[in-house]
Coordinates of C-alpha atoms in Angstrom, one line a residue:
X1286 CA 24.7 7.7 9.4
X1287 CA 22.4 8.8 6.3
X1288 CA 19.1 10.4 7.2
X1289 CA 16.8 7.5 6.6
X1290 CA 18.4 5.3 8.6
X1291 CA 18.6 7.6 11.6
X1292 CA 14.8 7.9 10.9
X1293 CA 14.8 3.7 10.8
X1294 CA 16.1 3.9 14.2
X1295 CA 13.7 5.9 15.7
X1296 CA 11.1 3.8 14.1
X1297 CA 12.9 0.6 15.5
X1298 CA 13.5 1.9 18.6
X1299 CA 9.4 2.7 19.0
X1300 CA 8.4 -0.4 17.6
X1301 CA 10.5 -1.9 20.8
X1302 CA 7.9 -1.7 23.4
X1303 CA 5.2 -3.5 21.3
X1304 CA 7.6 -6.1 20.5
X1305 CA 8.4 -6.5 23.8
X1306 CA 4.7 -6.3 25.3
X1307 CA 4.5 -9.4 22.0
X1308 CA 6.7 -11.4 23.6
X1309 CA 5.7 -11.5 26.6
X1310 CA 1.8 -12.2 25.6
X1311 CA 3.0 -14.6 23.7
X1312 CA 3.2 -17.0 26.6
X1313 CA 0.1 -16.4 28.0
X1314 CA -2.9 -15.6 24.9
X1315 CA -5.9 -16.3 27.4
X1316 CA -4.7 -13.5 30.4
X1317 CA -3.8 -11.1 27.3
X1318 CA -7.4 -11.7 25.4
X1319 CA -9.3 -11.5 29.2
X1320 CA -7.5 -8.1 30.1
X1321 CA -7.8 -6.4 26.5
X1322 CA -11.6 -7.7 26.6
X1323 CA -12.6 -6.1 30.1
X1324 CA -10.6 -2.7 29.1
X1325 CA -12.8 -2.8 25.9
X1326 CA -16.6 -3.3 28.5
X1327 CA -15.1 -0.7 30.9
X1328 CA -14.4 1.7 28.6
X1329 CA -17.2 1.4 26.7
X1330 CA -20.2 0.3 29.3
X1331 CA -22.1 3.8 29.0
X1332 CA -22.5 3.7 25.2
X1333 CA -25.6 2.3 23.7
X1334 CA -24.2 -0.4 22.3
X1335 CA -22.7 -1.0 25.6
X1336 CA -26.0 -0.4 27.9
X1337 CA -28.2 -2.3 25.4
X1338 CA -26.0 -5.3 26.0
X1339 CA -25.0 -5.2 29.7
X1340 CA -21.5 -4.5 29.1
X1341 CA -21.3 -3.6 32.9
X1342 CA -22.8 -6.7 33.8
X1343 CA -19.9 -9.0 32.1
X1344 CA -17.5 -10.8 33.8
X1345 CA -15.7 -13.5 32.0
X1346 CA -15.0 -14.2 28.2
X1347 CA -17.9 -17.1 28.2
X1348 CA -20.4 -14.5 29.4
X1349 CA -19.6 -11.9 27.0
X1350 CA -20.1 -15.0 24.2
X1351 CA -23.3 -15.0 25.9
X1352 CA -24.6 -11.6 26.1
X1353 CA -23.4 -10.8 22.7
X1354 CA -24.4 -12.1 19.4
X1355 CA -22.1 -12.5 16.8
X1356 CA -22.2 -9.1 14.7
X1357 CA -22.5 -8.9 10.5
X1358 CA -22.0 -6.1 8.4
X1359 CA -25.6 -6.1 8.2
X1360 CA -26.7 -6.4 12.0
X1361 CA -24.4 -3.2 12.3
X1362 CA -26.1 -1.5 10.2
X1363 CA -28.3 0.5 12.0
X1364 CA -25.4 1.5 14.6
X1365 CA -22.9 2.7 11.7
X1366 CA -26.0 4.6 10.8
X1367 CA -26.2 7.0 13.7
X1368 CA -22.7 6.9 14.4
X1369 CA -22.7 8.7 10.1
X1370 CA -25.5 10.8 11.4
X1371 CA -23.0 12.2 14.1
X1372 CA -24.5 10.7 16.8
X1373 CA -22.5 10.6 20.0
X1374 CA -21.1 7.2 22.4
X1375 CA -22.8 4.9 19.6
X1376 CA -20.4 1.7 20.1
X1377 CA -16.8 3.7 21.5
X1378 CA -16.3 6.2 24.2
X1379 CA -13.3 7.2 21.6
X1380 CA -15.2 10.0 18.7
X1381 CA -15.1 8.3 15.9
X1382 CA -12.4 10.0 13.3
X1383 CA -13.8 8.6 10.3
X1384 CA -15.6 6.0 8.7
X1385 CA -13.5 3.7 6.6
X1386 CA -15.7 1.7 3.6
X1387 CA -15.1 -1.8 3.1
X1388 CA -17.1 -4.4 1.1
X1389 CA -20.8 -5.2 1.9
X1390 CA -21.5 -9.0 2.4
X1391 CA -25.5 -7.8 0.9
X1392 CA -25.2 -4.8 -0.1
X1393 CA -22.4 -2.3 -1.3
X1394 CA -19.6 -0.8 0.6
X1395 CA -20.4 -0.9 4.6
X1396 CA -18.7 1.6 7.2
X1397 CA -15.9 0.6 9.8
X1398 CA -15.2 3.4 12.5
X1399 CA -12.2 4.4 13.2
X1400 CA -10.8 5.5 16.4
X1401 CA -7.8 6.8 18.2
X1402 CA -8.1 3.5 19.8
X1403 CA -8.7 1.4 17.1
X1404 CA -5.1 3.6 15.8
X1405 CA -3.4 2.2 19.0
X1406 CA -4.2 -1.4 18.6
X1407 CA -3.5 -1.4 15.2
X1408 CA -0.4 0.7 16.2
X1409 CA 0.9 -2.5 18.5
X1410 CA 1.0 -4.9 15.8
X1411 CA 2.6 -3.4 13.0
X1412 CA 5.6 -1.6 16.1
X1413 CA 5.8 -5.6 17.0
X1414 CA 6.3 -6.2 13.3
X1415 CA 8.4 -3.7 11.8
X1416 CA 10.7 -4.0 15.1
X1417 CA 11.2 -7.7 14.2
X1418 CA 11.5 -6.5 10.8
X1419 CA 14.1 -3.9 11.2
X1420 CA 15.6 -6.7 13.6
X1421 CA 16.3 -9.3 11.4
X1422 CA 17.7 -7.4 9.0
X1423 CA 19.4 -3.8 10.2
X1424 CA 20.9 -3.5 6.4
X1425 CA 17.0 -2.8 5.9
X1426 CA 17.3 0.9 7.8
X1427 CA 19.7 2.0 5.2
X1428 CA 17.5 3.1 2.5
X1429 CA 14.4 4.2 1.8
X1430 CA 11.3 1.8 1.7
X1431 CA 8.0 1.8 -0.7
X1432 CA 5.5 0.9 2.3
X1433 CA 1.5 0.5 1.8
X1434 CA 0.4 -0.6 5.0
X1435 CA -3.4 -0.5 4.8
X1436 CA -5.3 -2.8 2.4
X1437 CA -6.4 -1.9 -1.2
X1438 CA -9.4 0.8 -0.9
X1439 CA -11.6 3.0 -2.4
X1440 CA -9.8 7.0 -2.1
X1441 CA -11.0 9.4 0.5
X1442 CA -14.5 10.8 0.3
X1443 CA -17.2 12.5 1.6
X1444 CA -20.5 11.1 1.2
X1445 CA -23.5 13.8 1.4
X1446 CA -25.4 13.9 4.8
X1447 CA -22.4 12.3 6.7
X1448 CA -21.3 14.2 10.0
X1449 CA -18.4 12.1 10.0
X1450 CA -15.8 11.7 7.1
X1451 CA -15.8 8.9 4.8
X1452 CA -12.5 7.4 3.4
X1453 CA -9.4 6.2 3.9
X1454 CA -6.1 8.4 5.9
X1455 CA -3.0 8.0 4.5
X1456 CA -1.3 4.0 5.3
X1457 CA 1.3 6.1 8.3
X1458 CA -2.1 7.2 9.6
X1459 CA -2.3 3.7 10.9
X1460 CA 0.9 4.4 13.2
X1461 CA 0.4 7.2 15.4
X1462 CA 0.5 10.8 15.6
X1463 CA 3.8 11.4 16.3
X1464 CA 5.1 8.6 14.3
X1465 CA 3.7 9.1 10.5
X1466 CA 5.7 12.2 10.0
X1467 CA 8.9 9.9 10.8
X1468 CA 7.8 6.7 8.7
X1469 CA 6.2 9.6 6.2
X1470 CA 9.8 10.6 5.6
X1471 CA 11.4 7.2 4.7
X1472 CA 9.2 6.6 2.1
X1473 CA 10.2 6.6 -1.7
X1474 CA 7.1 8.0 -3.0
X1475 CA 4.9 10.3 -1.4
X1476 CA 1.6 10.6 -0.1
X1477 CA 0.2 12.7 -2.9
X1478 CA 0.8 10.3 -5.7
X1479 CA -2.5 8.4 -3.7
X1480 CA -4.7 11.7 -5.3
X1481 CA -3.7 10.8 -8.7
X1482 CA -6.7 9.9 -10.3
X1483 CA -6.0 8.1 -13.0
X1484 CA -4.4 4.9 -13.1
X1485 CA -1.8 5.7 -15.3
X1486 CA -0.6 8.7 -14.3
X1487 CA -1.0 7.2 -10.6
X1488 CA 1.4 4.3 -11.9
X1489 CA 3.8 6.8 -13.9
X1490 CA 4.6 8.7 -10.3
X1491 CA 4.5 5.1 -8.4
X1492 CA 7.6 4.2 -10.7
X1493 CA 9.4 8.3 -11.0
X1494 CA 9.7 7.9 -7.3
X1495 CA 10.7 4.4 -7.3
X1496 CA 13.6 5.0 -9.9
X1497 CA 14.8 7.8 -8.0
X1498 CA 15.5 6.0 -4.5
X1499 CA 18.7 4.2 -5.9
X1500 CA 19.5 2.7 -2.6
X1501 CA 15.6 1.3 -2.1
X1502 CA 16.0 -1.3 0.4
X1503 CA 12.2 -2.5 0.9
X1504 CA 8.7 -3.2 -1.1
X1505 CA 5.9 -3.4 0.9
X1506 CA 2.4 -4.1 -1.2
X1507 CA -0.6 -5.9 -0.6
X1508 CA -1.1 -8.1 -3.6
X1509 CA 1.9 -9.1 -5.7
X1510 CA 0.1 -8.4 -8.5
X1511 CA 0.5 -5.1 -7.8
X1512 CA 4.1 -4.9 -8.1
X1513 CA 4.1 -6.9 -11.5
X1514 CA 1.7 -4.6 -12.8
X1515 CA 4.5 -1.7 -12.1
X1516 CA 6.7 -3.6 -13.5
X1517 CA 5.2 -4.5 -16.8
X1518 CA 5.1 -0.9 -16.8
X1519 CA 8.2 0.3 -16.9
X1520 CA 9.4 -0.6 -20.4
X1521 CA 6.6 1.7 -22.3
X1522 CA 7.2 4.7 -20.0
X1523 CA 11.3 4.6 -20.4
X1524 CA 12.0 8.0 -22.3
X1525 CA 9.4 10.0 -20.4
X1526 CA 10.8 8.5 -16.8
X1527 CA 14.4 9.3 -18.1
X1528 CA 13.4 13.1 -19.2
X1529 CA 11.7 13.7 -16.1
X1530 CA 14.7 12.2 -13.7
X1531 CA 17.5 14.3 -15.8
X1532 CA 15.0 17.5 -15.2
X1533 CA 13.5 17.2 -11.7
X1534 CA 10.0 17.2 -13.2
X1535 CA 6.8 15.6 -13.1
X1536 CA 4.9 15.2 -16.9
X1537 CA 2.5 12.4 -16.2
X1538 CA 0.1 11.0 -18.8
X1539 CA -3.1 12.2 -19.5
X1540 CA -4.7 14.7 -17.3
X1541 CA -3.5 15.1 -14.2
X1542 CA -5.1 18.6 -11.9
X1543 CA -2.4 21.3 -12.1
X1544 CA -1.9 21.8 -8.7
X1545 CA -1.2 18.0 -8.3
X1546 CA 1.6 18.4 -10.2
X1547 CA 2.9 21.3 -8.7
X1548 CA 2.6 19.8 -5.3
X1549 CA 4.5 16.4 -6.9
X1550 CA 7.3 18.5 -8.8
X1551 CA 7.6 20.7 -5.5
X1552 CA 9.4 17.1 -4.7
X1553 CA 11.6 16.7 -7.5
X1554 CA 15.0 17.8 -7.5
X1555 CA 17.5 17.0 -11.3
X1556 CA 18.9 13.8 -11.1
X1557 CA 21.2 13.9 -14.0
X1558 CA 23.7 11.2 -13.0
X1559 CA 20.9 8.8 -11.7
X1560 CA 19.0 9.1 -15.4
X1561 CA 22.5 8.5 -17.2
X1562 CA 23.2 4.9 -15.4
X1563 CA 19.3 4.2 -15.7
X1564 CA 19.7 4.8 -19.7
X1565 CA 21.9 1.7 -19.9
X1566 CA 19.9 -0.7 -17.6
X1567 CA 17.7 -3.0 -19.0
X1568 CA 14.2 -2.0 -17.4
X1569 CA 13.5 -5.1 -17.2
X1570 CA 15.6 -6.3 -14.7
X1571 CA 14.5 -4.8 -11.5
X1572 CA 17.6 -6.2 -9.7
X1573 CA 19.7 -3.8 -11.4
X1574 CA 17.7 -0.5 -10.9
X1575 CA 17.3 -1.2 -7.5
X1576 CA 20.7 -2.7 -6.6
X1577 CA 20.0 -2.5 -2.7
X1578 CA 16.8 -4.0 -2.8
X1579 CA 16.4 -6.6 0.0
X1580 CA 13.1 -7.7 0.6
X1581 CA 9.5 -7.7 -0.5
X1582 CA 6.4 -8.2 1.6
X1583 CA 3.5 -9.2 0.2
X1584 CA 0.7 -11.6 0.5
X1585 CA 1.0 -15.4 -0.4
X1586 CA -1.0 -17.4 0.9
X1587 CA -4.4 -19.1 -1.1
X1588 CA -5.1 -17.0 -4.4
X1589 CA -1.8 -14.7 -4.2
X1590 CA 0.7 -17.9 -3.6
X1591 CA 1.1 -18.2 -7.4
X1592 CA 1.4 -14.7 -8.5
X1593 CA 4.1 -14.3 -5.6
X1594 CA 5.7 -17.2 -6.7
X1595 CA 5.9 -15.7 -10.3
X1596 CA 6.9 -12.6 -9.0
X1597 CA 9.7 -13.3 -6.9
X1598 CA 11.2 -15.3 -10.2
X1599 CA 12.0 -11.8 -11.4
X1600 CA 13.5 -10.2 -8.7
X1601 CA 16.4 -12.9 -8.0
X1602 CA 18.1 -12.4 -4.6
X1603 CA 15.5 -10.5 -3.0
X1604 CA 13.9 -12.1 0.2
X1605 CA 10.2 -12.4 0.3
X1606 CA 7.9 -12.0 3.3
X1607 CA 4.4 -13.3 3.4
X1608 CA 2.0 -10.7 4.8
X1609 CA 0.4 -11.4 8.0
X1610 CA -3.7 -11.2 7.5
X1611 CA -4.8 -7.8 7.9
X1612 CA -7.9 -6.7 7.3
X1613 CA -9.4 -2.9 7.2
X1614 CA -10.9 -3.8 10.6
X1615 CA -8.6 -5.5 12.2
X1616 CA -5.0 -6.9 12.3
X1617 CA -5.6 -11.1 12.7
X1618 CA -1.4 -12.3 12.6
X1619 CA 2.1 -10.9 11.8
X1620 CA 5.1 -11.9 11.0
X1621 CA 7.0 -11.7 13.7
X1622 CA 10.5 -14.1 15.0
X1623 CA 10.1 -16.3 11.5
X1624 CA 6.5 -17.3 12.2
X1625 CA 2.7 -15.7 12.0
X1626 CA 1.3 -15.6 15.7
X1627 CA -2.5 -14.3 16.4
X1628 CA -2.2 -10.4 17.2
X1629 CA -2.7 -11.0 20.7
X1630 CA -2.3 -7.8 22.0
X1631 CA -4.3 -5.8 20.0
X1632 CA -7.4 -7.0 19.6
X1633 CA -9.8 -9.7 21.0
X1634 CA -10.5 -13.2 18.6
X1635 CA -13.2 -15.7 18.4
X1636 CA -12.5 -18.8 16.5
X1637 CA -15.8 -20.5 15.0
X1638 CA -15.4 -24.0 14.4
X1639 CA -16.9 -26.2 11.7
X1640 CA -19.8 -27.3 14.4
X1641 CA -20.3 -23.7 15.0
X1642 CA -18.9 -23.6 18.2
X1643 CA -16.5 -20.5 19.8
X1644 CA -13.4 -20.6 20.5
X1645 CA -11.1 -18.3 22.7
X1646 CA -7.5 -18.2 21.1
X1647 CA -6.0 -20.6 23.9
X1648 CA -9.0 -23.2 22.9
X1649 CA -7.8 -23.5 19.7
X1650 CA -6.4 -26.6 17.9
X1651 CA -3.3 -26.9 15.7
X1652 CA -4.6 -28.4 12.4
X1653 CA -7.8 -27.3 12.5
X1654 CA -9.8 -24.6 10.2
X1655 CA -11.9 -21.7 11.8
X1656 CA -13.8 -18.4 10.8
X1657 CA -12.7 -15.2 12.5
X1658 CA -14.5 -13.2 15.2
X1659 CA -12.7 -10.3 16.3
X1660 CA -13.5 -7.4 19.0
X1661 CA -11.7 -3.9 18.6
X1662 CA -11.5 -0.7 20.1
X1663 CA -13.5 0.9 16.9
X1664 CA -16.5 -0.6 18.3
X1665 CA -16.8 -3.7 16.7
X1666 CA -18.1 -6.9 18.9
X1667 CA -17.4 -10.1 17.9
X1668 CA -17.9 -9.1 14.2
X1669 CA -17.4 -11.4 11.5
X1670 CA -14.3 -11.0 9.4
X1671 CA -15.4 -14.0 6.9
X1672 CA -11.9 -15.0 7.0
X1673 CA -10.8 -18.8 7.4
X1674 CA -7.3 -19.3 8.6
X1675 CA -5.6 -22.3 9.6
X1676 CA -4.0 -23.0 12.8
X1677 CA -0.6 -24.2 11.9
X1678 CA 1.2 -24.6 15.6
X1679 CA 1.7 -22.2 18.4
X1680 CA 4.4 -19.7 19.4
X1681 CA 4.6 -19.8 23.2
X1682 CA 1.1 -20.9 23.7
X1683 CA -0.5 -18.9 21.0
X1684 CA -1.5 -20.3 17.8
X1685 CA 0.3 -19.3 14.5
X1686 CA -1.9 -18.9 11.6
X1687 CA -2.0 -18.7 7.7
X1688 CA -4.8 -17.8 5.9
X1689 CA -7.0 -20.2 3.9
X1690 CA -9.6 -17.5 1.8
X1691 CA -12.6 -15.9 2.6
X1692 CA -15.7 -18.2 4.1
X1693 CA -19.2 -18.4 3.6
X1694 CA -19.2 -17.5 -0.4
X1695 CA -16.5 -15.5 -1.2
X1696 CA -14.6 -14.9 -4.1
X1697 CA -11.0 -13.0 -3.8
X1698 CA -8.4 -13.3 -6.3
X1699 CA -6.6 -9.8 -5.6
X1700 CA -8.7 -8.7 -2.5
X1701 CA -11.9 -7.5 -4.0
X1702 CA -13.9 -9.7 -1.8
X1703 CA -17.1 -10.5 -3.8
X1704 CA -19.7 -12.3 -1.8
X1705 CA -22.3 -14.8 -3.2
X1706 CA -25.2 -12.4 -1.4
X1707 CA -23.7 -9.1 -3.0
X1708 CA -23.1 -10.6 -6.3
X1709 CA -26.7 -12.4 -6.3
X1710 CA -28.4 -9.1 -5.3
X1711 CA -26.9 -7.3 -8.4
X1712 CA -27.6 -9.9 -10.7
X1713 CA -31.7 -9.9 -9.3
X1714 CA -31.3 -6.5 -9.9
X1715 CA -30.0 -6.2 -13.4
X1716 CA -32.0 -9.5 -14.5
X1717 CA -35.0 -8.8 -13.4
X1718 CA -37.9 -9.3 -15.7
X1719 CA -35.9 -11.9 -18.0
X1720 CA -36.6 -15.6 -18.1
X1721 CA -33.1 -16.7 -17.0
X1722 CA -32.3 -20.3 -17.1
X1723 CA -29.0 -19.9 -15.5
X1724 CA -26.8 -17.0 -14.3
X1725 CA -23.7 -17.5 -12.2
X1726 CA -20.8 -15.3 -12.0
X1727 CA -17.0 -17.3 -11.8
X1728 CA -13.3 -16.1 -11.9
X1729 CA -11.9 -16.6 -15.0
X1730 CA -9.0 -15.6 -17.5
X1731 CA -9.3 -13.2 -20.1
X1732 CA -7.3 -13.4 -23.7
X1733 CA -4.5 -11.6 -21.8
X1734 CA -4.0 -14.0 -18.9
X1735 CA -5.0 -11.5 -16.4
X1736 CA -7.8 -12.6 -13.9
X1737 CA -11.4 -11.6 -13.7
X1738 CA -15.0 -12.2 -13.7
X1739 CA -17.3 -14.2 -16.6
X1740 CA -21.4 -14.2 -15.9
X1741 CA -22.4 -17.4 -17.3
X1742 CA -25.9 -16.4 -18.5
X1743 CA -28.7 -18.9 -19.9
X1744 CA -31.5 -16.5 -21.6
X1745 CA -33.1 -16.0 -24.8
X1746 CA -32.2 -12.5 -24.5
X1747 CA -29.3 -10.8 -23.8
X1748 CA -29.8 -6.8 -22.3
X1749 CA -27.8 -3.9 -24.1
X1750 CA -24.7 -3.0 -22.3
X1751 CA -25.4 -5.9 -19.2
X1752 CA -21.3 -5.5 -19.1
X1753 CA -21.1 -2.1 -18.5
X1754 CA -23.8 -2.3 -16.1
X1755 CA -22.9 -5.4 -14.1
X1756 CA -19.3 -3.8 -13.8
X1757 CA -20.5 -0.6 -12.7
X1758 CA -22.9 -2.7 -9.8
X1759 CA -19.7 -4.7 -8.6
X1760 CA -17.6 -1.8 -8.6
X1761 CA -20.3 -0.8 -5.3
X1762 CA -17.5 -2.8 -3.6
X1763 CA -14.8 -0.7 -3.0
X1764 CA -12.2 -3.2 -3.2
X1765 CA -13.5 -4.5 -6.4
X1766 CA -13.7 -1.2 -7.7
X1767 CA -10.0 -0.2 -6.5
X1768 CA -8.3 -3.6 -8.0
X1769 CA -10.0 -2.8 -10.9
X1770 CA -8.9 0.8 -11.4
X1771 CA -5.2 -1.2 -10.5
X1772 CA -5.5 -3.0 -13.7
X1773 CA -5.2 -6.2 -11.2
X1774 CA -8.7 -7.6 -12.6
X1775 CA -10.1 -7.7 -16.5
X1776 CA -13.5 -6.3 -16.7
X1777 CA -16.2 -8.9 -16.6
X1778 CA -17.2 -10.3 -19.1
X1779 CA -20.8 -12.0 -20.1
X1780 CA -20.8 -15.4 -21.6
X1781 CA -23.9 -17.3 -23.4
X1782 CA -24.5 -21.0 -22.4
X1783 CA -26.8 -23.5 -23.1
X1784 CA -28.4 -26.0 -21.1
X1785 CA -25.9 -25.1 -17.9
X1786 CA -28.2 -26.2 -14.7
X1787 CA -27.4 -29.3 -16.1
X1788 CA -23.5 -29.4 -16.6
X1789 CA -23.7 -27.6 -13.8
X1790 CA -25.6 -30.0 -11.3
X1791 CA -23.2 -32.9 -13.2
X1792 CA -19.6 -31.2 -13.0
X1793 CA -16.8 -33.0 -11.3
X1794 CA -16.1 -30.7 -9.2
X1795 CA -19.2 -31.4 -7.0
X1796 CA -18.1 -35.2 -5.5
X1797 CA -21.3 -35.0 -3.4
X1798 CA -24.8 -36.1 -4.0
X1799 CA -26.7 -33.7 -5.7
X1800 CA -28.4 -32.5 -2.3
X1801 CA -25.0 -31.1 -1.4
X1802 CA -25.3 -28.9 -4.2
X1803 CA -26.7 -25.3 -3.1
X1804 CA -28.0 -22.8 -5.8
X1805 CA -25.2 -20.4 -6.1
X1806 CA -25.0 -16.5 -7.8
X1807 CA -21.0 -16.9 -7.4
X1808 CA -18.5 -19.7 -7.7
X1809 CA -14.9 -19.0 -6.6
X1810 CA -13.7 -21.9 -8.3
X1811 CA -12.1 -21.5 -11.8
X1812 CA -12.4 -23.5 -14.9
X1813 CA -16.4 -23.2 -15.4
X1814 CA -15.7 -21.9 -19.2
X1815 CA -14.6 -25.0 -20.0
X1816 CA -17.4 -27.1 -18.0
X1817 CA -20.1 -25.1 -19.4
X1818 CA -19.3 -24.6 -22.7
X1819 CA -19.4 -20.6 -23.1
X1820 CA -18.3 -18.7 -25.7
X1821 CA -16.9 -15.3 -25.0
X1822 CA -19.2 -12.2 -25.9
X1823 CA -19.6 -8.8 -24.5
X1824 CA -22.8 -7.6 -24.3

């Protein structure tokens, strides 16, 4: 038995339990939600969160509904605050390990803590899934895997004044102490390559590493996107791979800090052989350079179901998994015996309905839409996700779920989560002063086919360098900011129209009367460029 796939074992055999613990919940969501709820109030009745609410004083899921209002980025605000400030017991008994950014619904980046027990619910889902996983398909353990588990985000940071830190761990982080230095050994490229701070020499590593794990049996990325981008990649950085893989070293492009490297070629050992059969491969046909290749996980569902489907047309033979929904503060579903159950066991949901009304999990109807509460051991109460998912049947008597797109405004076409309020706060900003007729920002596609932004701008006067400035005001998102430095969005672009209120007010694509229509800073729905009649321009 190679080495990774006594590792593989290990992993499976951990992973057991959870799945197990799955199964069983599976059955019976509403005792599952009740008991994870009241170990939540217990444990966390003395903080101030908890005293300021009566935690104590709650007895049933309706009363909690009760005591507890439902909880936006914003309202959390002030408690994030002290809990940067260092402040002790704000919302967890658990300290709070560090503070991982996220996009703002207003504003920029907002805070979610993270906490050893926030690590353990997490830690349940994804040992459920990669059990099934590993279950399915045991030829899977064989090899080593490329595995990002936690979404697209900014890099680690501190921020100035902050007691606690500010950034993202490395994805095994999400696993467990004693289990990221296992998983942190199957993987085909290292933790390191994440300090790279350049997108290409961030990409060049991604692929070095890839090319030398021959017998790579999984991909595991959060937009597909992603992956083509790698891909497209490979062709222009063929000699320089090929050198480096006969030598055992590292020559990125551009600058890359010495030590970086040094750490990176510490990795490296001559793979003369490997480099020879590479030489004669057509780069690209990713089949052939990774010949053991059996599965890629990645999302598709709403915006990423085309660029899956285009994806998976060049990689023949390889099965692809949808992702379950997982968000940086909570995991929603999983995929897990063929279908996408709620993550019962690790966290708490609300559904909100279209009247407004909550929902427990067991409430729930098969068919219908709803927005996302959830309620997790890092101290968030029935916060608002702003995802909509679908309930598309039940496993046991838990609903199954696939994801819709973000509600309330939002705009996500690789995961960068734009909001109407963020986006409108940044255009106030950079417009102010101006007599704007019209200013609306939409996804659209740039000369290259690659997806992005356009501002739609009515003015007699265009500001110097409004580009540069609006994409330096969006990039206060981190997930904006990280798909761009991806190369997974075009940089926004500003286009001139004329008289646009009123092909606006008198586009198709509103079928209501025109007090439907709400006055809008962003519009996630493609194809204005052609109903408004802009012309390209950078400003």
């Amino acid at each position: 038995m190679n080495r990774c796939a006594l590792l593989h074992r290990l992993w499976r055999l951990d992973g057991q339990r959870h799945a197990r613990r799955l199964r069983q919940a599976l059955a019976d969501p509403e005792t599952i939600q009740r008991a994870l709820l009241r170990q939540l109030l217990e444990r966390n009745a003395k903080t101030r969160f908890g005293r300021c609410h009566g935690f104590t004083a709650i007895r049933s899921l309706d009363t909690f509904r009760e005591r507890v209002p439902i909880q936006s980025t914003h309202a959390l605000g002030e408690w994030i605050e002290a809990v940067r400030a260092g402040e002790q017991g704000v919302l967890t008994r658990d300290p709070v390990m560090r503070l991982v950014p996220t996009s703002g619904t207003t504003g920029p980046a907002r805070l979610v803590p993270w906490t050893r027990g926030l690590q353990r619910q997490f830690g349940r889902a994804i040992g459920a899934w990669t059990h099934d996983l590993l279950d399915q398909d045991p030829a899977l353990m064989g090899g080593p895997a490329y595995w990002s588990i936690s979404p697209a985000g900014p890099r680690s940071s501190e921020v100035p004044g902050s007691a606690v830190p500010v950034g993202t761990d490395r994805d095994s982080a999400y696993l467990g102490r004693w289990l990221a230095p296992l998983v942190d050994a199957t993987l085909a490229v290292p933790d390191e390559v994440r300090r790279l701070e350049t997108r290409e020499a961030f990409r060049y590593a991604t692929l070095l590493f890839l090319l030398r794990a021959r017998e790579l049996r999984l991909i595991s990325v959060w937009h597909p996107a992603f992956l083509t981008l790698l891909l497209d990649a490979l062709p222009s950085y063929r000699e320089r791979l090929l050198a480096d893989l006969e030598a055992g070293t590292f020559t990125p492009p551009g600058e890359v800090p010495a030590d970086l490297v040094t750490a990176l070629g510490r990795r490296l050992t001559p793979q003369p052989i490997r480099a020879r059969e590479l030489a004669d491969l057509d780069f690209l046909d990713a089949t052939r350079l990774w010949p053991a290749l059996r599965l890629v996980s990645c999302w598709q569902d709403a915006r990423a179901a085309e660029p899956a489907r285009a994806l998976a047309t060049r990689l023949p033979g390889v099965r692809f998994q949808a992702k379950g929904l997982l968000a940086t503060e909570a995991m929603v579903s999983l995929p897990f015996a063929g279908r996408y159950p709620l993550a019962v066991t690790a966290h708490v949901f609300e559904f909100i309905d279209e009247t407004g009304r909550s929902r427990w999990a067991h409430e729930v109807q098969e068919g219908e839409r709803y927005r996302l509460l959830v309620t997790t051991a890092g101290g968030l109460y029935r916060y608002d996700l702003g995802d909509q998912v679908e309930v598309t049947g039940r496993l046991g008597g838990t609903p199954t779920l696939r994801f819709i797109g973000r509600a309330g405004g939002i705009s996500d076409l690789c995961g960068e989560k734009l909001s109407d309020a963020f986006v409108g706060a940044a255009l106030e900003a950079l417009l102010a002063g101006l007599e704007v007729a019209f200013a609306m920002l939409a996804p659209e596609r740039d000369s290259r086919g690659r997806p992005g932004y356009v501002l739609f701008l009515e003015t007699d006067r265009i500001p110097g360098a409004l580009a540069e400035r609006l994409e330096a005001r969006l990039g206060e998102n981190p997930h904006y900011a990280h798909a761009r430095w991806l190369g997974q969005l075009a940089p926004v672009a500003i286009e001139p129209v004329r008289d646009a209120q009123r092909a606006y007010l008198s586009a198709p694509v509103h079928r209501g009367g025109l007090g439907d229509i709400k006055p809008t800073a962003l519009d996630a729905r493609e194809g204005w460029r052609r109903r408004l009649g802009g012309k390209c321009r950078r400003a």
